[in-house]
Amino acid sequence: MTTFLRVSDLTVKAKDNFILDGISFELEKGKVLGLIGESGAGKSTLALAAIGYLKPGLEISSGSVVLDDNDLTIASDSALRQLRQSKVAYVAQSAAASFNPFFRLGYQVTELVILSGFIEKSDRYKVATDLFARLQLPSPKVFARKYPHQASGGQLQRAMIAMALLNDPDLIVFDEPTTALDVTTQLDVLSVIRQVVAEQGCAALYVSHDLAVVSQMCDSILVLRHGKMVEMNATRSIIDQPQDSYTRSLVAHRKVGDFLTDTPQADDAPLISAENITLGYGKVQIVPNASIALNENEILAIVGESGSGKTTVARAIAGLLEPWSGTIKLRGTTLQGNVDNRSQNHRQHIQFIHQLPDVALNPRQTIRTALMRPLQVFKGLDGAALNTRLNALMDEVELPRDLLGRYPGALSGGQKQRVCIARCLAAEPDLLICDEVTAALDPLVEDSILALLWRLKEEHRMAIIFITHNLGVTRRFAHSVTIMEHGKIVESGPTAQIFADPQQAYTCRLLASEPSTDAGWINARELSGATGPRKHRHDSL
Amino acid sequence: MKSPLLSYTVKRTGSGLISLLLVSLLIFLGTALLPGDAAQALLGQNATPENLAALREQLGLNDPLVVRYLSWIGGILQGDMGISFSSKQPVLEILLPKLANSLILALAASLIAVPLAIFLGIVAALKQDSLVDRAISFLSMWLVSLPTFLTGYLLINFFAVRLGWLPSLSVLRSTADVNDWVAALIMPVAALVLVTIAHTMRLTRTAILSVMASDYILMADIKGLDRRRIILWHALPNALSPIVSISLLTVAYLMVGVVVVEVVFSYSGMGKLMVDAVSYRDLPLVQACGACFSFIFIFMNFLADFLCVVVNPRLREPKS
């Protein structure tokens, strides 16, 4: 095998900032290289540079990218366009956003090959249908006539892979192709990617922040941090013998910790209980007849894929969505369904942290203003007492006090989430509802937020309802777990018990879909028939 | 499967009719509250108390407001808009030729203003922050800031008074041929185009720029499509909804906004007719003009909303 792609000492700058700093690697046809790192590490920039594309505002200041004997760094714009049309392909993270909403899928997928004259216009939908059938899309003929908004995320991702294949590329870049998907859908798409890369015999770059996924998909792994190469080696070497300390921490993050066994017991009534609540929006029923309960100091994870109703349940408990029927009790006292009718005391005891701290914080308010409000409303603090408490809150969430004067825009994602936690903490709640609070964060930042939540729970004896789709986090962090699918509670109980001995088919499938760094994990899944089309697919909803 | 387009059209037509009814009420009340008295204005020097009373009775001015409103609406539904107070002719006969003149003027202005504005908007978006972009933005904002009548008088001053190229008044005789029409139309059209172009142009620019920042445009770029195809074929259709809306609202504004321009240029259209009718206290004529203007405006709004749905697959096609 000869080298197909050679990147040598590549340095990319945005004005005076280094985005990539001296990156070198080689890739042969038939091999898959994983690019891994946290957000802002330069993974996507590197992957795009490999196919001759730089986002506006970036420039290559030194080094070269040689693809099939052409140096892309000195090629003309039209030569690069020609190359991107014919030899390389790109599969983007969000297929839903990357398909033009104006055109039918069959049209978009075949646009390029028709422009270049590879196939006739009249064959357009036939070619698209065949291709969609190859990627196991349900009723491919109908699918080719669909608009993007009429297909699900997993289907669109497969359609995008289909589009990438159609111009018969020698190199495909997969840019976080499964990050936006549910875990069972992810397994299907991963399996499709492995299949097409093997059939096509092309080289591939696989960008991800998920080490487990990369370890299943790639022959070797390049670890990036702050635009620099940390380490590059064969996949098994990276997983089993990481050399650099950063790589070691990434790998350690994946090694699963012990289950929490000391589930807090109830003295009398549970802290919070939802009894037979039925929930819906408008006239559409989402959650029929669900019951959950948790005790003081307990962490309950509600786990499910998108659309399973887990956030809907959390919103009902917080009083943001009035149940159609059923009751919600706090220490045995029935709560009003609508938060507006709840007493200040009740409102204070249940606090809610949102998934996206960017959206949850007012960009025009300083951190001080954001934290002051609950202290004034719930605690009636002002003057020096208020300042003392503000400083104490910042200390508690391990943020420097001088951030109080800043605006959210000046903070990192992890810092903003800490501010949101501090804002809830200010009310001194008994129950903290965390709605996917770490989903938008990098793995190591996620760990630090979880550690913070754990410490605060221990110190303040709070209970936590932890909404998540992440099974790894559930395993490490929650005493008990409730699994939801299509608005129904499938199974619930102590985490260790559910994970060790799931009773329901859906729970089994969910647990089996969670990627692991173990060698041969995905092969075992493919052999056992866990992938591929199923009659009853959540994905096709 | 129920077509979303059909159900939307039915709903939107219903709400359009309701607005039309409400507007007719406003027009009627508005004209009824006009200061001055139609009988007084009509009789002028000949107004004796006896004459006035007789004329009031004859014109139905003594009936209660509700009765007058209902008979007016009933008449319109049967195609009868009443008899003009001043000329004693049916309102419809006076109105129609003037309406045609106004539509010709507004249509001519629309045909130039809308494509030109969209073109300039696209150019400004493509050359974002360049000298061209800034020049287009500055010039169009400057023009839109001038009141219509001032633009009109400036045009007259320059082309009619100083250069003498065009007639200063756009008066059309019944014998007018095509050349007369063109000469009469150039300046009113120019005035209308100049004052309406800025909004459409700026909105087109913003719409294109926001679409250009989306992931599917990045994807089209990475696929290696050429720049022109990306902008005209991938970006423009997705920017159509706001562009269609503002364009049709511009057309609506042109049809209704011709009043001032017609008066400035003495162009014999519906705007001038309405202004004259107000000064003669010719209530049936004023009401008919008002109803006509509001119908055009409401219809254009309906058309804009309808086309927005038609050009957007997400609204047009059912979810699954």
Short mmCIF file of N, CA, C and O in Angstrom, two decimals, chain B residues 147-237:
data_model
loop_
_atom_site.label_atom_id
_atom_site.label_comp_id
_atom_site.label_asym_id
_atom_site.label_seq_id
_atom_site.Cartn_x
_atom_site.Cartn_y
_atom_site.Cartn_z
N PRO B 147 -38.99 62.34 1.62
CA PRO B 147 -40.44 62.16 1.45
C PRO B 147 -40.77 62.03 -0.03
O PRO B 147 -40.09 62.64 -0.88
N THR B 148 -41.80 61.24 -0.34
CA THR B 148 -42.14 60.96 -1.73
C THR B 148 -42.38 62.24 -2.52
O THR B 148 -41.91 62.39 -3.65
N PHE B 149 -43.11 63.19 -1.91
CA PHE B 149 -43.45 64.39 -2.70
C PHE B 149 -42.21 65.21 -3.04
O PHE B 149 -42.09 65.77 -4.11
N LEU B 150 -41.22 65.17 -2.11
CA LEU B 150 -39.99 65.92 -2.36
C LEU B 150 -39.23 65.29 -3.53
O LEU B 150 -38.77 65.98 -4.44
N THR B 151 -39.13 63.95 -3.49
CA THR B 151 -38.50 63.25 -4.60
C THR B 151 -39.19 63.62 -5.91
O THR B 151 -38.53 63.90 -6.91
N GLY B 152 -40.51 63.64 -5.87
CA GLY B 152 -41.27 63.99 -7.06
C GLY B 152 -40.94 65.39 -7.56
O GLY B 152 -40.63 65.58 -8.73
N TYR B 153 -40.95 66.37 -6.65
CA TYR B 153 -40.67 67.75 -7.07
C TYR B 153 -39.24 67.91 -7.54
O TYR B 153 -38.95 68.67 -8.47
N LEU B 154 -38.31 67.18 -6.91
CA LEU B 154 -36.92 67.25 -7.36
C LEU B 154 -36.80 66.74 -8.79
O LEU B 154 -36.10 67.31 -9.62
N LEU B 155 -37.50 65.62 -9.07
CA LEU B 155 -37.47 65.07 -10.42
C LEU B 155 -38.04 66.07 -11.42
O LEU B 155 -37.48 66.31 -12.48
N ILE B 156 -39.19 66.70 -11.05
CA ILE B 156 -39.82 67.69 -11.94
C ILE B 156 -38.86 68.86 -12.18
O ILE B 156 -38.62 69.26 -13.32
N ASN B 157 -38.27 69.33 -11.08
CA ASN B 157 -37.37 70.46 -11.18
C ASN B 157 -36.23 70.17 -12.15
O ASN B 157 -35.86 70.99 -12.98
N PHE B 158 -35.70 68.94 -12.06
CA PHE B 158 -34.53 68.61 -12.86
C PHE B 158 -34.89 68.28 -14.31
O PHE B 158 -34.41 68.91 -15.24
N PHE B 159 -35.80 67.30 -14.48
CA PHE B 159 -36.05 66.79 -15.84
C PHE B 159 -37.04 67.63 -16.63
O PHE B 159 -36.96 67.71 -17.84
N ALA B 160 -37.98 68.25 -15.93
CA ALA B 160 -38.99 69.03 -16.67
C ALA B 160 -38.59 70.50 -16.75
O ALA B 160 -38.56 71.09 -17.82
N VAL B 161 -38.20 71.09 -15.60
CA VAL B 161 -37.94 72.52 -15.59
C VAL B 161 -36.56 72.83 -16.19
O VAL B 161 -36.42 73.63 -17.10
N ARG B 162 -35.50 72.18 -15.68
CA ARG B 162 -34.15 72.54 -16.13
C ARG B 162 -33.80 71.95 -17.49
O ARG B 162 -33.33 72.64 -18.38
N LEU B 163 -34.04 70.62 -17.63
CA LEU B 163 -33.65 69.98 -18.88
C LEU B 163 -34.75 70.04 -19.93
O LEU B 163 -34.47 69.97 -21.13
N GLY B 164 -36.00 70.12 -19.44
CA GLY B 164 -37.12 70.19 -20.38
C GLY B 164 -37.33 68.93 -21.17
O GLY B 164 -37.88 68.95 -22.26
N TRP B 165 -36.87 67.79 -20.66
CA TRP B 165 -37.00 66.54 -21.42
C TRP B 165 -38.40 65.95 -21.31
O TRP B 165 -38.85 65.27 -22.19
N LEU B 166 -39.02 66.16 -20.17
CA LEU B 166 -40.30 65.49 -19.91
C LEU B 166 -41.34 66.53 -19.51
O LEU B 166 -40.99 67.58 -19.00
N PRO B 167 -42.63 66.20 -19.76
CA PRO B 167 -43.68 67.12 -19.32
C PRO B 167 -43.72 67.14 -17.79
O PRO B 167 -43.51 66.11 -17.15
N SER B 168 -43.96 68.31 -17.20
CA SER B 168 -43.95 68.39 -15.74
C SER B 168 -45.22 67.81 -15.16
O SER B 168 -45.25 67.38 -14.03
N LEU B 169 -46.30 67.80 -15.95
CA LEU B 169 -47.54 67.19 -15.48
C LEU B 169 -47.84 65.95 -16.31
O LEU B 169 -47.68 65.97 -17.53
N SER B 170 -48.25 64.88 -15.63
CA SER B 170 -48.52 63.64 -16.34
C SER B 170 -50.00 63.55 -16.68
O SER B 170 -50.68 62.61 -16.31
N VAL B 171 -50.48 64.57 -17.38
CA VAL B 171 -51.90 64.57 -17.74
C VAL B 171 -52.08 63.81 -19.05
O VAL B 171 -51.35 64.02 -20.00
N LEU B 172 -53.03 62.89 -19.06
CA LEU B 172 -53.25 62.08 -20.25
C LEU B 172 -54.59 62.42 -20.88
O LEU B 172 -55.62 62.34 -20.22
N ARG B 173 -54.56 62.80 -22.13
CA ARG B 173 -55.82 63.02 -22.82
C ARG B 173 -56.31 61.70 -23.38
O ARG B 173 -55.58 60.72 -23.45
N SER B 174 -57.59 61.71 -23.79
CA SER B 174 -58.16 60.45 -24.29
C SER B 174 -57.50 60.02 -25.59
O SER B 174 -57.56 58.86 -25.97
N THR B 175 -56.83 60.96 -26.26
CA THR B 175 -56.18 60.63 -27.52
C THR B 175 -54.75 60.17 -27.34
O THR B 175 -54.02 59.96 -28.31
N ALA B 176 -54.32 60.00 -26.09
CA ALA B 176 -52.91 59.71 -25.81
C ALA B 176 -52.46 58.42 -26.47
O ALA B 176 -53.15 57.41 -26.42
N ASP B 177 -51.29 58.46 -27.13
CA ASP B 177 -50.74 57.23 -27.69
C ASP B 177 -49.63 56.70 -26.77
O ASP B 177 -49.39 57.23 -25.69
N VAL B 178 -48.96 55.64 -27.21
CA VAL B 178 -47.96 54.99 -26.36
C VAL B 178 -46.88 55.97 -25.92
O VAL B 178 -46.46 55.98 -24.75
N ASN B 179 -46.42 56.80 -26.83
CA ASN B 179 -45.36 57.75 -26.47
C ASN B 179 -45.80 58.69 -25.34
O ASN B 179 -45.04 58.97 -24.42
N ASP B 180 -47.03 59.16 -25.44
CA ASP B 180 -47.56 60.04 -24.40
C ASP B 180 -47.58 59.31 -23.05
O ASP B 180 -47.22 59.86 -22.01
N TRP B 181 -48.03 58.05 -23.13
CA TRP B 181 -48.09 57.25 -21.91
C TRP B 181 -46.71 57.14 -21.26
O TRP B 181 -46.56 57.36 -20.07
N VAL B 182 -45.73 56.75 -22.10
CA VAL B 182 -44.37 56.57 -21.56
C VAL B 182 -43.87 57.87 -20.95
O VAL B 182 -43.37 57.90 -19.83
N ALA B 183 -44.04 58.97 -21.70
CA ALA B 183 -43.56 60.26 -21.20
C ALA B 183 -44.23 60.62 -19.88
O ALA B 183 -43.61 61.14 -18.95
N ALA B 184 -45.54 60.30 -19.81
CA ALA B 184 -46.29 60.64 -18.60
C ALA B 184 -45.87 59.77 -17.42
O ALA B 184 -45.91 60.20 -16.26
N LEU B 185 -45.49 58.53 -17.72
CA LEU B 185 -45.22 57.59 -16.64
C LEU B 185 -43.80 57.68 -16.06
O LEU B 185 -43.59 57.36 -14.89
N ILE B 186 -42.83 58.10 -16.89
CA ILE B 186 -41.43 57.98 -16.47
C ILE B 186 -41.18 58.57 -15.09
O ILE B 186 -40.67 57.88 -14.19
N MET B 187 -41.56 59.82 -14.87
CA MET B 187 -41.21 60.45 -13.60
C MET B 187 -41.99 59.90 -12.41
O MET B 187 -41.38 59.64 -11.37
N PRO B 188 -43.33 59.69 -12.51
CA PRO B 188 -44.01 59.08 -11.36
C PRO B 188 -43.43 57.71 -11.02
O PRO B 188 -43.23 57.38 -9.85
N VAL B 189 -43.15 56.90 -12.06
CA VAL B 189 -42.57 55.58 -11.81
C VAL B 189 -41.23 55.72 -11.12
O VAL B 189 -40.94 55.04 -10.12
N ALA B 190 -40.40 56.64 -11.65
CA ALA B 190 -39.08 56.83 -11.05
C ALA B 190 -39.20 57.22 -9.58
O ALA B 190 -38.50 56.68 -8.72
N ALA B 191 -40.13 58.12 -9.28
CA ALA B 191 -40.30 58.56 -7.90
C ALA B 191 -40.69 57.37 -7.01
O ALA B 191 -40.14 57.19 -5.92
N LEU B 192 -41.62 56.54 -7.49
CA LEU B 192 -42.06 55.40 -6.70
C LEU B 192 -40.93 54.38 -6.51
O LEU B 192 -40.72 53.84 -5.42
N VAL B 193 -40.20 54.11 -7.59
CA VAL B 193 -39.10 53.15 -7.51
C VAL B 193 -38.07 53.61 -6.47
O VAL B 193 -37.63 52.84 -5.61
N LEU B 194 -37.70 54.89 -6.57
CA LEU B 194 -36.65 55.40 -5.68
C LEU B 194 -37.02 55.25 -4.20
O LEU B 194 -36.17 54.93 -3.38
N VAL B 195 -38.29 55.47 -3.88
CA VAL B 195 -38.63 55.45 -2.45
C VAL B 195 -38.91 54.05 -1.93
O VAL B 195 -38.95 53.85 -0.73
N THR B 196 -39.14 53.07 -2.83
CA THR B 196 -39.50 51.75 -2.31
C THR B 196 -38.35 50.75 -2.38
O THR B 196 -38.42 49.69 -1.77
N ILE B 197 -37.30 51.09 -3.12
CA ILE B 197 -36.29 50.08 -3.41
C ILE B 197 -35.49 49.67 -2.16
O ILE B 197 -35.08 48.52 -2.02
N ALA B 198 -35.31 50.61 -1.23
CA ALA B 198 -34.38 50.37 -0.13
C ALA B 198 -34.78 49.18 0.74
O ALA B 198 -33.96 48.32 1.05
N HIS B 199 -36.06 49.10 1.12
CA HIS B 199 -36.48 48.05 2.05
C HIS B 199 -36.29 46.66 1.45
O HIS B 199 -35.70 45.79 2.07
N THR B 200 -36.77 46.50 0.21
CA THR B 200 -36.64 45.19 -0.43
C THR B 200 -35.17 44.82 -0.58
O THR B 200 -34.76 43.70 -0.31
N MET B 201 -34.38 45.79 -0.98
CA MET B 201 -32.96 45.56 -1.20
C MET B 201 -32.29 45.11 0.10
O MET B 201 -31.59 44.11 0.15
N ARG B 202 -32.55 45.83 1.18
CA ARG B 202 -31.88 45.50 2.45
C ARG B 202 -32.35 44.15 3.00
O ARG B 202 -31.57 43.38 3.54
N LEU B 203 -33.63 43.88 2.84
CA LEU B 203 -34.13 42.60 3.35
C LEU B 203 -33.58 41.43 2.54
O LEU B 203 -33.24 40.38 3.09
N THR B 204 -33.49 41.60 1.23
CA THR B 204 -32.89 40.56 0.40
C THR B 204 -31.46 40.29 0.84
O THR B 204 -31.04 39.14 1.01
N ARG B 205 -30.72 41.37 1.06
CA ARG B 205 -29.32 41.23 1.47
C ARG B 205 -29.24 40.44 2.78
O ARG B 205 -28.48 39.46 2.89
N THR B 206 -30.03 40.83 3.78
CA THR B 206 -29.99 40.16 5.08
C THR B 206 -30.39 38.69 4.94
O THR B 206 -29.75 37.80 5.52
N ALA B 207 -31.46 38.43 4.16
CA ALA B 207 -31.95 37.06 4.03
C ALA B 207 -30.88 36.17 3.39
O ALA B 207 -30.62 35.06 3.84
N ILE B 208 -30.25 36.67 2.33
CA ILE B 208 -29.21 35.88 1.64
C ILE B 208 -28.04 35.63 2.59
O ILE B 208 -27.54 34.51 2.71
N LEU B 209 -27.62 36.66 3.31
CA LEU B 209 -26.47 36.50 4.21
C LEU B 209 -26.76 35.47 5.29
O LEU B 209 -25.89 34.68 5.65
N SER B 210 -28.00 35.48 5.84
CA SER B 210 -28.26 34.53 6.91
C SER B 210 -28.31 33.11 6.37
O SER B 210 -27.86 32.18 7.02
N VAL B 211 -28.82 32.94 5.15
CA VAL B 211 -28.82 31.60 4.55
C VAL B 211 -27.38 31.15 4.24
O VAL B 211 -27.03 29.99 4.43
N MET B 212 -26.55 32.09 3.79
CA MET B 212 -25.17 31.74 3.42
C MET B 212 -24.38 31.21 4.61
O MET B 212 -23.38 30.52 4.46
N ALA B 213 -24.83 31.53 5.84
CA ALA B 213 -24.11 31.08 7.03
C ALA B 213 -24.56 29.70 7.49
O ALA B 213 -24.06 29.18 8.47
N SER B 214 -25.49 29.07 6.74
CA SER B 214 -26.04 27.80 7.24
C SER B 214 -25.18 26.61 6.80
O SER B 214 -24.37 26.70 5.89
N ASP B 215 -25.41 25.49 7.50
CA ASP B 215 -24.60 24.29 7.26
C ASP B 215 -24.73 23.73 5.85
O ASP B 215 -23.79 23.20 5.30
N TYR B 216 -25.95 23.85 5.27
CA TYR B 216 -26.10 23.24 3.94
C TYR B 216 -25.36 24.02 2.87
O TYR B 216 -25.03 23.47 1.82
N ILE B 217 -25.13 25.29 3.11
CA ILE B 217 -24.31 26.06 2.16
C ILE B 217 -22.84 25.64 2.30
O ILE B 217 -22.14 25.45 1.30
N LEU B 218 -22.39 25.44 3.55
CA LEU B 218 -21.04 24.91 3.78
C LEU B 218 -20.89 23.58 3.06
O LEU B 218 -19.89 23.32 2.39
N MET B 219 -21.91 22.74 3.17
CA MET B 219 -21.89 21.43 2.53
C MET B 219 -21.78 21.57 1.02
O MET B 219 -21.00 20.87 0.38
N ALA B 220 -22.57 22.48 0.44
CA ALA B 220 -22.53 22.69 -1.00
C ALA B 220 -21.13 23.15 -1.43
O ALA B 220 -20.61 22.73 -2.46
N ASP B 221 -20.52 23.98 -0.60
CA ASP B 221 -19.17 24.48 -0.87
C ASP B 221 -18.16 23.32 -0.81
O ASP B 221 -17.30 23.18 -1.67
N ILE B 222 -18.32 22.48 0.21
CA ILE B 222 -17.39 21.35 0.36
C ILE B 222 -17.58 20.34 -0.78
O ILE B 222 -16.64 19.69 -1.22
N LYS B 223 -18.83 20.23 -1.27
CA LYS B 223 -19.07 19.34 -2.40
C LYS B 223 -18.36 19.84 -3.66
O LYS B 223 -18.29 19.13 -4.65
N GLY B 224 -17.90 21.09 -3.64
CA GLY B 224 -17.17 21.62 -4.77
C GLY B 224 -18.04 22.30 -5.81
O GLY B 224 -17.61 22.51 -6.93
N LEU B 225 -19.27 22.63 -5.46
CA LEU B 225 -20.13 23.37 -6.39
C LEU B 225 -19.56 24.77 -6.60
O LEU B 225 -18.91 25.31 -5.71
N ASP B 226 -19.82 25.34 -7.79
CA ASP B 226 -19.23 26.66 -7.97
C ASP B 226 -20.09 27.73 -7.31
O ASP B 226 -21.27 27.53 -7.02
N ARG B 227 -19.44 28.85 -7.07
CA ARG B 227 -19.98 29.91 -6.23
C ARG B 227 -21.35 30.41 -6.73
O ARG B 227 -22.27 30.61 -5.96
N ARG B 228 -21.44 30.57 -8.04
CA ARG B 228 -22.68 31.13 -8.59
C ARG B 228 -23.84 30.17 -8.35
O ARG B 228 -24.93 30.57 -7.96
N ARG B 229 -23.59 28.87 -8.57
CA ARG B 229 -24.64 27.88 -8.35
C ARG B 229 -25.06 27.86 -6.88
O ARG B 229 -26.23 27.74 -6.56
N ILE B 230 -24.09 27.97 -5.99
CA ILE B 230 -24.39 27.95 -4.56
C ILE B 230 -25.33 29.09 -4.21
O ILE B 230 -26.34 28.90 -3.53
N ILE B 231 -25.01 30.28 -4.72
CA ILE B 231 -25.82 31.44 -4.33
C ILE B 231 -27.19 31.43 -5.00
O ILE B 231 -28.21 31.59 -4.33
N LEU B 232 -27.22 31.20 -6.31
CA LEU B 232 -28.49 31.32 -7.01
C LEU B 232 -29.37 30.10 -6.82
O LEU B 232 -30.59 30.20 -6.77
N TRP B 233 -28.78 28.92 -6.69
CA TRP B 233 -29.56 27.69 -6.68
C TRP B 233 -29.78 27.15 -5.28
O TRP B 233 -30.80 26.58 -4.97
N HIS B 234 -28.78 27.30 -4.39
CA HIS B 234 -28.90 26.76 -3.04
C HIS B 234 -29.31 27.79 -2.00
O HIS B 234 -30.04 27.49 -1.08
N ALA B 235 -28.80 29.01 -2.14
CA ALA B 235 -29.11 30.02 -1.12
C ALA B 235 -30.40 30.78 -1.42
O ALA B 235 -31.28 30.90 -0.57
N LEU B 236 -30.53 31.25 -2.66
CA LEU B 236 -31.67 32.12 -2.99
C LEU B 236 -33.04 31.48 -2.70
O LEU B 236 -33.89 32.13 -2.08
N PRO B 237 -33.27 30.22 -3.11
CA PRO B 237 -34.60 29.64 -2.83
C PRO B 237 -34.94 29.64 -1.35
O PRO B 237 -36.10 29.83 -0.97
#
